[in-house]
JSON list of C-alpha atoms (C1' of nucleotides) in Angstrom, two decimals:
[
{"chain": "V", "resi": 867, "resn": "MET", "atom": "CA", "xyz": [9.21, 14.61, 29.18]},
{"chain": "V", "resi": 868, "resn": "GLN", "atom": "CA", "xyz": [10.88, 12.20, 31.52]},
{"chain": "V", "resi": 869, "resn": "SER", "atom": "CA", "xyz": [14.43, 12.33, 32.75]},
{"chain": "V", "resi": 870, "resn": "PRO", "atom": "CA", "xyz": [16.81, 12.84, 29.84]},
{"chain": "V", "resi": 871, "resn": "GLU", "atom": "CA", "xyz": [18.43, 9.72, 28.53]},
{"chain": "V", "resi": 872, "resn": "THR", "atom": "CA", "xyz": [22.17, 9.56, 28.69]},
{"chain": "V", "resi": 873, "resn": "LEU", "atom": "CA", "xyz": [23.94, 9.09, 25.41]},
{"chain": "V", "resi": 874, "resn": "THR", "atom": "CA", "xyz": [27.61, 8.33, 25.27]},
{"chain": "V", "resi": 875, "resn": "TYR", "atom": "CA", "xyz": [29.38, 9.39, 22.13]},
{"chain": "V", "resi": 876, "resn": "GLY", "atom": "CA", "xyz": [32.80, 8.87, 20.66]},
{"chain": "V", "resi": 877, "resn": "PHE", "atom": "CA", "xyz": [34.60, 9.57, 17.41]},
{"chain": "V", "resi": 878, "resn": "GLY", "atom": "CA", "xyz": [36.09, 7.33, 14.78]},
{"chain": "V", "resi": 879, "resn": "ASP", "atom": "CA", "xyz": [37.79, 7.57, 11.43]},
{"chain": "V", "resi": 880, "resn": "THR", "atom": "CA", "xyz": [36.53, 5.91, 8.26]},
{"chain": "V", "resi": 881, "resn": "PRO", "atom": "CA", "xyz": [37.66, 6.05, 4.64]},
{"chain": "V", "resi": 882, "resn": "TYR", "atom": "CA", "xyz": [34.67, 8.32, 4.06]},
{"chain": "V", "resi": 883, "resn": "GLY", "atom": "CA", "xyz": [35.32, 10.78, 6.80]},
{"chain": "V", "resi": 884, "resn": "ARG", "atom": "CA", "xyz": [35.06, 11.24, 10.50]},
{"chain": "V", "resi": 885, "resn": "ILE", "atom": "CA", "xyz": [32.11, 9.69, 12.32]},
{"chain": "V", "resi": 886, "resn": "VAL", "atom": "CA", "xyz": [30.53, 10.00, 15.71]},
{"chain": "V", "resi": 887, "resn": "VAL", "atom": "CA", "xyz": [28.84, 7.09, 17.41]},
{"chain": "V", "resi": 888, "resn": "ALA", "atom": "CA", "xyz": [26.17, 7.74, 20.00]},
{"chain": "V", "resi": 889, "resn": "LYS", "atom": "CA", "xyz": [25.26, 4.85, 22.24]},
{"chain": "V", "resi": 890, "resn": "SER", "atom": "CA", "xyz": [22.35, 4.55, 24.62]},
{"chain": "V", "resi": 891, "resn": "ALA", "atom": "CA", "xyz": [21.89, 1.99, 27.37]},
{"chain": "V", "resi": 892, "resn": "ARG", "atom": "CA", "xyz": [20.18, -0.24, 24.85]},
{"chain": "V", "resi": 893, "resn": "GLY", "atom": "CA", "xyz": [22.49, 0.01, 21.90]},
{"chain": "V", "resi": 894, "resn": "ILE", "atom": "CA", "xyz": [23.81, 2.23, 19.19]},
{"chain": "V", "resi": 895, "resn": "ARG", "atom": "CA", "xyz": [21.53, 5.16, 18.80]},
{"chain": "V", "resi": 896, "resn": "ALA", "atom": "CA", "xyz": [23.21, 7.10, 16.05]},
{"chain": "V", "resi": 897, "resn": "VAL", "atom": "CA", "xyz": [26.11, 7.01, 13.66]},
{"chain": "V", "resi": 898, "resn": "LEU", "atom": "CA", "xyz": [26.71, 10.28, 11.88]},
{"chain": "V", "resi": 899, "resn": "PHE", "atom": "CA", "xyz": [29.22, 11.47, 9.31]},
{"chain": "V", "resi": 900, "resn": "GLY", "atom": "CA", "xyz": [30.90, 14.81, 9.65]},
{"chain": "V", "resi": 901, "resn": "GLU", "atom": "CA", "xyz": [33.89, 16.90, 8.82]},
{"chain": "V", "resi": 902, "resn": "THR", "atom": "CA", "xyz": [35.11, 17.79, 12.26]},
{"chain": "V", "resi": 903, "resn": "ASP", "atom": "CA", "xyz": [34.46, 16.71, 15.84]},
{"chain": "V", "resi": 904, "resn": "ALA", "atom": "CA", "xyz": [32.79, 20.00, 16.55]},
{"chain": "V", "resi": 905, "resn": "ALA", "atom": "CA", "xyz": [30.44, 19.56, 13.62]},
{"chain": "V", "resi": 906, "resn": "LEU", "atom": "CA", "xyz": [29.60, 16.05, 14.75]},
{"chain": "V", "resi": 907, "resn": "VAL", "atom": "CA", "xyz": [28.83, 17.14, 18.28]},
{"chain": "V", "resi": 908, "resn": "ALA", "atom": "CA", "xyz": [26.71, 19.95, 16.94]},
{"chain": "V", "resi": 909, "resn": "GLU", "atom": "CA", "xyz": [24.81, 17.44, 14.82]},
{"chain": "V", "resi": 910, "resn": "LEU", "atom": "CA", "xyz": [24.25, 15.25, 17.84]},
{"chain": "V", "resi": 911, "resn": "LYS", "atom": "CA", "xyz": [23.00, 18.14, 19.91]},
{"chain": "V", "resi": 912, "resn": "ALA", "atom": "CA", "xyz": [20.64, 19.16, 17.16]},
{"chain": "V", "resi": 913, "resn": "ARG", "atom": "CA", "xyz": [19.35, 15.64, 16.66]},
{"chain": "V", "resi": 914, "resn": "PHE", "atom": "CA", "xyz": [19.16, 14.63, 20.29]},
{"chain": "V", "resi": 915, "resn": "ALA", "atom": "CA", "xyz": [18.25, 17.89, 21.93]},
{"chain": "V", "resi": 916, "resn": "GLY", "atom": "CA", "xyz": [17.00, 17.26, 25.42]},
{"chain": "V", "resi": 917, "resn": "THR", "atom": "CA", "xyz": [19.16, 14.22, 26.00]},
{"chain": "V", "resi": 918, "resn": "ASP", "atom": "CA", "xyz": [22.24, 14.12, 28.14]},
{"chain": "V", "resi": 919, "resn": "LEU", "atom": "CA", "xyz": [25.25, 13.83, 25.87]},
{"chain": "V", "resi": 920, "resn": "VAL", "atom": "CA", "xyz": [28.38, 12.52, 27.50]},
{"chain": "V", "resi": 921, "resn": "PRO", "atom": "CA", "xyz": [31.79, 12.33, 25.81]},
{"chain": "V", "resi": 922, "resn": "ALA", "atom": "CA", "xyz": [33.24, 8.89, 25.33]},
{"chain": "V", "resi": 923, "resn": "GLY", "atom": "CA", "xyz": [34.94, 7.32, 28.28]},
{"chain": "V", "resi": 924, "resn": "ILE", "atom": "CA", "xyz": [37.25, 4.35, 28.56]},
{"chain": "V", "resi": 925, "resn": "GLY", "atom": "CA", "xyz": [35.59, 1.28, 27.11]},
{"chain": "V", "resi": 926, "resn": "MET", "atom": "CA", "xyz": [33.93, 3.16, 24.31]},
{"chain": "V", "resi": 927, "resn": "THR", "atom": "CA", "xyz": [36.98, 2.82, 22.11]},
{"chain": "V", "resi": 928, "resn": "ARG", "atom": "CA", "xyz": [36.27, -0.84, 21.50]},
{"chain": "V", "resi": 929, "resn": "MET", "atom": "CA", "xyz": [32.74, -0.15, 20.39]},
{"chain": "V", "resi": 930, "resn": "ILE", "atom": "CA", "xyz": [33.91, 2.65, 18.12]},
{"chain": "V", "resi": 931, "resn": "ALA", "atom": "CA", "xyz": [36.42, 0.36, 16.49]},
{"chain": "V", "resi": 932, "resn": "ASP", "atom": "CA", "xyz": [33.70, -2.18, 15.94]},
{"chain": "V", "resi": 933, "resn": "VAL", "atom": "CA", "xyz": [31.45, 0.33, 14.24]},
{"chain": "V", "resi": 934, "resn": "VAL", "atom": "CA", "xyz": [34.31, 1.56, 12.11]},
{"chain": "V", "resi": 935, "resn": "SER", "atom": "CA", "xyz": [34.96, -2.01, 11.00]},
{"chain": "V", "resi": 936, "resn": "VAL", "atom": "CA", "xyz": [31.37, -2.31, 9.90]},
{"chain": "V", "resi": 937, "resn": "VAL", "atom": "CA", "xyz": [31.52, 0.97, 8.04]},
{"chain": "V", "resi": 938, "resn": "ARG", "atom": "CA", "xyz": [34.65, -0.15, 6.28]},
{"chain": "V", "resi": 939, "resn": "GLY", "atom": "CA", "xyz": [32.90, -3.34, 5.28]},
{"chain": "V", "resi": 940, "resn": "GLU", "atom": "CA", "xyz": [35.11, -5.57, 7.38]},
{"chain": "V", "resi": 941, "resn": "ALA", "atom": "CA", "xyz": [32.33, -6.69, 9.69]},
{"chain": "V", "resi": 942, "resn": "ALA", "atom": "CA", "xyz": [28.63, -7.43, 9.55]},
{"chain": "V", "resi": 943, "resn": "ALA", "atom": "CA", "xyz": [26.22, -4.73, 10.60]},
{"chain": "V", "resi": 944, "resn": "GLY", "atom": "CA", "xyz": [24.06, -7.39, 12.19]},
{"chain": "V", "resi": 945, "resn": "ALA", "atom": "CA", "xyz": [26.72, -7.92, 14.82]},
{"chain": "V", "resi": 946, "resn": "LEU", "atom": "CA", "xyz": [25.93, -4.55, 16.31]},
{"chain": "V", "resi": 947, "resn": "VAL", "atom": "CA", "xyz": [23.02, -3.82, 18.58]},
{"chain": "V", "resi": 948, "resn": "LEU", "atom": "CA", "xyz": [21.04, -0.86, 17.37]},
{"chain": "V", "resi": 949, "resn": "ASP", "atom": "CA", "xyz": [18.60, 1.21, 19.34]},
{"chain": "V", "resi": 950, "resn": "LEU", "atom": "CA", "xyz": [16.46, 2.68, 16.63]},
{"chain": "V", "resi": 951, "resn": "ARG", "atom": "CA", "xyz": [13.55, 4.89, 17.47]},
{"chain": "V", "resi": 952, "resn": "GLY", "atom": "CA", "xyz": [10.96, 5.99, 15.03]},
{"chain": "V", "resi": 953, "resn": "SER", "atom": "CA", "xyz": [7.58, 5.60, 13.51]},
{"chain": "V", "resi": 954, "resn": "PRO", "atom": "CA", "xyz": [6.47, 2.04, 12.69]},
{"chain": "V", "resi": 955, "resn": "PHE", "atom": "CA", "xyz": [6.77, 3.00, 9.07]},
{"chain": "V", "resi": 956, "resn": "GLN", "atom": "CA", "xyz": [10.34, 4.11, 9.53]},
{"chain": "V", "resi": 957, "resn": "MET", "atom": "CA", "xyz": [11.19, 0.97, 11.45]},
{"chain": "V", "resi": 958, "resn": "ALA", "atom": "CA", "xyz": [9.74, -1.12, 8.64]},
{"chain": "V", "resi": 959, "resn": "VAL", "atom": "CA", "xyz": [11.78, 0.76, 6.09]},
{"chain": "V", "resi": 960, "resn": "TRP", "atom": "CA", "xyz": [14.99, 0.45, 8.09]},
{"chain": "V", "resi": 961, "resn": "THR", "atom": "CA", "xyz": [14.42, -3.26, 8.58]},
{"chain": "V", "resi": 962, "resn": "ALA", "atom": "CA", "xyz": [13.81, -3.73, 4.89]},
{"chain": "V", "resi": 963, "resn": "LEU", "atom": "CA", "xyz": [16.97, -1.81, 4.12]},
{"chain": "V", "resi": 964, "resn": "GLN", "atom": "CA", "xyz": [19.02, -4.07, 6.35]},
{"chain": "V", "resi": 965, "resn": "ALA", "atom": "CA", "xyz": [17.74, -7.00, 4.31]},
{"chain": "V", "resi": 966, "resn": "ILE", "atom": "CA", "xyz": [19.51, -5.66, 1.23]},
{"chain": "V", "resi": 967, "resn": "PRO", "atom": "CA", "xyz": [22.63, -7.75, 0.54]},
{"chain": "V", "resi": 968, "resn": "ALA", "atom": "CA", "xyz": [25.93, -5.92, 0.52]},
{"chain": "V", "resi": 969, "resn": "GLY", "atom": "CA", "xyz": [27.05, -4.95, -2.94]},
{"chain": "V", "resi": 970, "resn": "ASP", "atom": "CA", "xyz": [23.50, -5.01, -4.20]},
{"chain": "V", "resi": 971, "resn": "THR", "atom": "CA", "xyz": [21.14, -2.11, -4.66]},
{"chain": "V", "resi": 972, "resn": "ALA", "atom": "CA", "xyz": [17.40, -1.69, -4.54]},
{"chain": "V", "resi": 973, "resn": "SER", "atom": "CA", "xyz": [15.20, 1.01, -5.95]},
{"chain": "V", "resi": 974, "resn": "TYR", "atom": "CA", "xyz": [12.91, 3.03, -3.73]},
{"chain": "V", "resi": 975, "resn": "SER", "atom": "CA", "xyz": [9.91, 1.25, -5.23]},
{"chain": "V", "resi": 976, "resn": "GLU", "atom": "CA", "xyz": [11.51, -2.09, -4.40]},
{"chain": "V", "resi": 977, "resn": "VAL", "atom": "CA", "xyz": [11.80, -1.11, -0.78]},
{"chain": "V", "resi": 978, "resn": "ALA", "atom": "CA", "xyz": [8.26, 0.22, -0.81]},
{"chain": "V", "resi": 979, "resn": "GLU", "atom": "CA", "xyz": [7.00, -3.12, -2.02]},
{"chain": "V", "resi": 980, "resn": "ALA", "atom": "CA", "xyz": [9.13, -4.94, 0.50]},
{"chain": "V", "resi": 981, "resn": "ILE", "atom": "CA", "xyz": [7.35, -3.22, 3.36]},
{"chain": "V", "resi": 982, "resn": "GLY", "atom": "CA", "xyz": [3.98, -3.98, 1.86]},
{"chain": "V", "resi": 983, "resn": "LYS", "atom": "CA", "xyz": [3.31, -0.48, 0.65]},
{"chain": "V", "resi": 984, "resn": "PRO", "atom": "CA", "xyz": [3.92, -0.31, -3.09]},
{"chain": "V", "resi": 985, "resn": "GLY", "atom": "CA", "xyz": [3.81, 3.24, -4.27]},
{"chain": "V", "resi": 986, "resn": "ALA", "atom": "CA", "xyz": [5.24, 4.62, -1.06]},
{"chain": "V", "resi": 987, "resn": "MET", "atom": "CA", "xyz": [8.64, 5.21, -2.62]},
{"chain": "V", "resi": 988, "resn": "ARG", "atom": "CA", "xyz": [8.80, 8.81, -1.58]},
{"chain": "V", "resi": 989, "resn": "ALA", "atom": "CA", "xyz": [7.88, 7.98, 1.96]},
{"chain": "V", "resi": 990, "resn": "VAL", "atom": "CA", "xyz": [10.68, 5.43, 1.90]},
{"chain": "V", "resi": 991, "resn": "ALA", "atom": "CA", "xyz": [13.06, 8.16, 0.86]},
{"chain": "V", "resi": 992, "resn": "ALA", "atom": "CA", "xyz": [11.83, 10.32, 3.70]},
{"chain": "V", "resi": 993, "resn": "ALA", "atom": "CA", "xyz": [12.34, 7.50, 6.16]},
{"chain": "V", "resi": 994, "resn": "CYS", "atom": "CA", "xyz": [15.83, 7.00, 4.85]},
{"chain": "V", "resi": 995, "resn": "ALA", "atom": "CA", "xyz": [16.56, 10.66, 5.31]},
{"chain": "V", "resi": 996, "resn": "ALA", "atom": "CA", "xyz": [15.56, 10.23, 8.93]},
{"chain": "V", "resi": 997, "resn": "ASN", "atom": "CA", "xyz": [17.83, 7.25, 9.35]},
{"chain": "V", "resi": 998, "resn": "PRO", "atom": "CA", "xyz": [20.10, 8.04, 12.30]},
{"chain": "V", "resi": 999, "resn": "VAL", "atom": "CA", "xyz": [22.62, 5.27, 11.88]},
{"chain": "V", "resi": 1000, "resn": "ALA", "atom": "CA", "xyz": [24.19, 6.10, 8.53]},
{"chain": "V", "resi": 1001, "resn": "VAL", "atom": "CA", "xyz": [25.87, 3.02, 7.09]},
{"chain": "V", "resi": 1002, "resn": "LEU", "atom": "CA", "xyz": [24.49, 0.47, 9.54]},
{"chain": "V", "resi": 1003, "resn": "VAL", "atom": "CA", "xyz": [21.13, 0.84, 7.87]},
{"chain": "V", "resi": 1004, "resn": "PRO", "atom": "CA", "xyz": [22.17, 0.74, 4.23]},
{"chain": "V", "resi": 1005, "resn": "CYS", "atom": "CA", "xyz": [20.21, 3.69, 2.95]},
{"chain": "V", "resi": 1006, "resn": "HIS", "atom": "CA", "xyz": [23.11, 4.20, 0.60]},
{"chain": "V", "resi": 1007, "resn": "ARG", "atom": "CA", "xyz": [22.16, 1.01, -1.24]},
{"chain": "V", "resi": 1008, "resn": "VAL", "atom": "CA", "xyz": [18.87, 2.51, -2.27]},
{"chain": "V", "resi": 1009, "resn": "VAL", "atom": "CA", "xyz": [18.95, 4.12, -5.69]},
{"chain": "V", "resi": 1010, "resn": "ARG", "atom": "CA", "xyz": [16.50, 5.33, -8.24]},
{"chain": "V", "resi": 1011, "resn": "SER", "atom": "CA", "xyz": [14.84, 2.83, -10.55]},
{"chain": "V", "resi": 1012, "resn": "ASN", "atom": "CA", "xyz": [16.69, 4.32, -13.50]},
{"chain": "V", "resi": 1013, "resn": "GLY", "atom": "CA", "xyz": [20.01, 3.61, -11.83]},
{"chain": "V", "resi": 1014, "resn": "ALA", "atom": "CA", "xyz": [20.81, 7.12, -10.67]},
{"chain": "V", "resi": 1015, "resn": "LEU", "atom": "CA", "xyz": [21.96, 7.47, -7.10]},
{"chain": "V", "resi": 1016, "resn": "GLY", "atom": "CA", "xyz": [19.27, 9.91, -6.10]},
{"chain": "V", "resi": 1017, "resn": "GLY", "atom": "CA", "xyz": [20.34, 11.70, -2.97]},
{"chain": "V", "resi": 1018, "resn": "TYR", "atom": "CA", "xyz": [21.99, 11.16, 0.34]},
{"chain": "V", "resi": 1019, "resn": "HIS", "atom": "CA", "xyz": [21.62, 12.93, 3.63]},
{"chain": "V", "resi": 1020, "resn": "TRP", "atom": "CA", "xyz": [25.35, 12.98, 4.16]},
{"chain": "V", "resi": 1021, "resn": "GLY", "atom": "CA", "xyz": [26.20, 13.82, 0.57]},
{"chain": "V", "resi": 1022, "resn": "VAL", "atom": "CA", "xyz": [25.82, 11.95, -2.70]},
{"chain": "V", "resi": 1023, "resn": "ASN", "atom": "CA", "xyz": [29.58, 11.98, -2.98]},
{"chain": "V", "resi": 1024, "resn": "ARG", "atom": "CA", "xyz": [29.83, 9.85, 0.14]},
{"chain": "V", "resi": 1025, "resn": "LYS", "atom": "CA", "xyz": [27.04, 7.56, -1.05]},
{"chain": "V", "resi": 1026, "resn": "ARG", "atom": "CA", "xyz": [28.90, 7.05, -4.29]},
{"chain": "V", "resi": 1027, "resn": "ALA", "atom": "CA", "xyz": [32.07, 6.11, -2.45]},
{"chain": "V", "resi": 1028, "resn": "LEU", "atom": "CA", "xyz": [30.22, 3.66, -0.21]},
{"chain": "V", "resi": 1029, "resn": "LEU", "atom": "CA", "xyz": [28.54, 1.95, -3.13]},
{"chain": "V", "resi": 1030, "resn": "ALA", "atom": "CA", "xyz": [31.76, 1.83, -5.10]},
{"chain": "V", "resi": 1031, "resn": "ARG", "atom": "CA", "xyz": [33.51, -0.01, -2.29]},
{"chain": "V", "resi": 1032, "resn": "GLU", "atom": "CA", "xyz": [30.67, -2.44, -1.69]},
{"chain": "V", "resi": 1033, "resn": "THR", "atom": "CA", "xyz": [30.07, -3.27, -5.31]},
{"chain": "V", "resi": 1034, "resn": "ALA", "atom": "CA", "xyz": [33.79, -3.81, -5.78]},
{"chain": "V", "resi": 1035, "resn": "ALA", "atom": "CA", "xyz": [33.75, -6.26, -2.90]},
{"chain": "Z", "resi": 995, "resn": "DC", "atom": "C1'", "xyz": [14.92, 17.59, -19.82]},
{"chain": "Z", "resi": 996, "resn": "DT", "atom": "C1'", "xyz": [10.27, 19.15, -18.07]},
{"chain": "Z", "resi": 997, "resn": "DA", "atom": "C1'", "xyz": [5.77, 18.28, -16.43]},
{"chain": "Z", "resi": 998, "resn": "DT", "atom": "C1'", "xyz": [2.53, 15.58, -14.10]},
{"chain": "Z", "resi": 999, "resn": "DA", "atom": "C1'", "xyz": [0.97, 11.86, -10.90]},
{"chain": "Z", "resi": 1000, "resn": "DT", "atom": "C1'", "xyz": [0.75, 10.25, -6.48]},
{"chain": "Z", "resi": 1001, "resn": "DA", "atom": "C1'", "xyz": [1.78, 8.48, -1.50]},
{"chain": "Z", "resi": 1002, "resn": "DA", "atom": "C1'", "xyz": [3.31, 9.60, 3.05]},
{"chain": "Z", "resi": 1003, "resn": "DA", "atom": "C1'", "xyz": [5.74, 12.15, 6.62]},
{"chain": "Z", "resi": 1004, "resn": "DG", "atom": "C1'", "xyz": [6.41, 16.71, 8.85]},
{"chain": "Z", "resi": 1005, "resn": "DT", "atom": "C1'", "xyz": [4.67, 20.98, 10.42]},
{"chain": "Z", "resi": 1006, "resn": "DG", "atom": "C1'", "xyz": [1.51, 24.39, 11.89]},
{"chain": "Z", "resi": 1007, "resn": "DC", "atom": "C1'", "xyz": [-2.96, 25.79, 13.46]},
{"chain": "L", "resi": 1432, "resn": "DG", "atom": "C1'", "xyz": [-7.55, 16.33, 14.64]},
{"chain": "L", "resi": 1433, "resn": "DC", "atom": "C1'", "xyz": [-7.24, 18.54, 10.04]},
{"chain": "L", "resi": 1434, "resn": "DA", "atom": "C1'", "xyz": [-5.10, 20.86, 6.12]},
{"chain": "L", "resi": 1435, "resn": "DC", "atom": "C1'", "xyz": [-1.00, 22.45, 3.80]},
{"chain": "L", "resi": 1436, "resn": "DT", "atom": "C1'", "xyz": [3.75, 21.87, 2.30]},
{"chain": "L", "resi": 1437, "resn": "DT", "atom": "C1'", "xyz": [7.72, 19.26, 1.00]},
{"chain": "L", "resi": 1438, "resn": "DT", "atom": "C1'", "xyz": [10.07, 15.16, -0.64]},
{"chain": "L", "resi": 1439, "resn": "DA", "atom": "C1'", "xyz": [16.74, 11.34, -1.49]},
{"chain": "L", "resi": 1440, "resn": "DT", "atom": "C1'", "xyz": [10.58, 9.27, -6.90]},
{"chain": "L", "resi": 1441, "resn": "DA", "atom": "C1'", "xyz": [8.30, 7.31, -11.06]},
{"chain": "L", "resi": 1442, "resn": "DT", "atom": "C1'", "xyz": [6.64, 7.72, -15.42]},
{"chain": "L", "resi": 1443, "resn": "DA", "atom": "C1'", "xyz": [5.21, 9.88, -19.64]},
{"chain": "L", "resi": 1444, "resn": "DG", "atom": "C1'", "xyz": [5.89, 13.49, -23.20]}
]
DNA sequence: CTATATAAAGTGC
DNA sequence: GCACTTTATATAG
């Protein structure tokens, strides 16, 4: 492994709970939901073990506020620069997810077809589960074909709340 | 609701 | 590199 990458993280508050935003030199690396700051940091450490995690400094506040705005639906996710790392398949899935209009939902099979791999619905779900940026990649807009929510890495309850707000808007 | 089909990622060896 | 296990599903019974 090379020299550990430095990730700067900071906390923010959303209608759905507390979030932590981890930013690399390239862009936003992760946006995670959590109950407490300690839990969020623990999540970061678990997910980015081996990297150098640095608490937010001055200047991070602005970025946090921006992310929070996006989470609240007051800003476009496309305005943020993401630094997503993953398998080509995961990248394809995440890109396809970002193409889903706000307030609309797609089934896992829809996403699978969108990435040119019809029948890969379960793999899509797995890729979504690995999605590190929570709301910025709208994995919460992906539901089952029968209309059920399915599952959510950060809790179906949270997914339900997110969808409720977006569909209402 | 339960069982089966079926594709892909993750993990371990 | 190969095989086994698990999955946030889909579809049929």
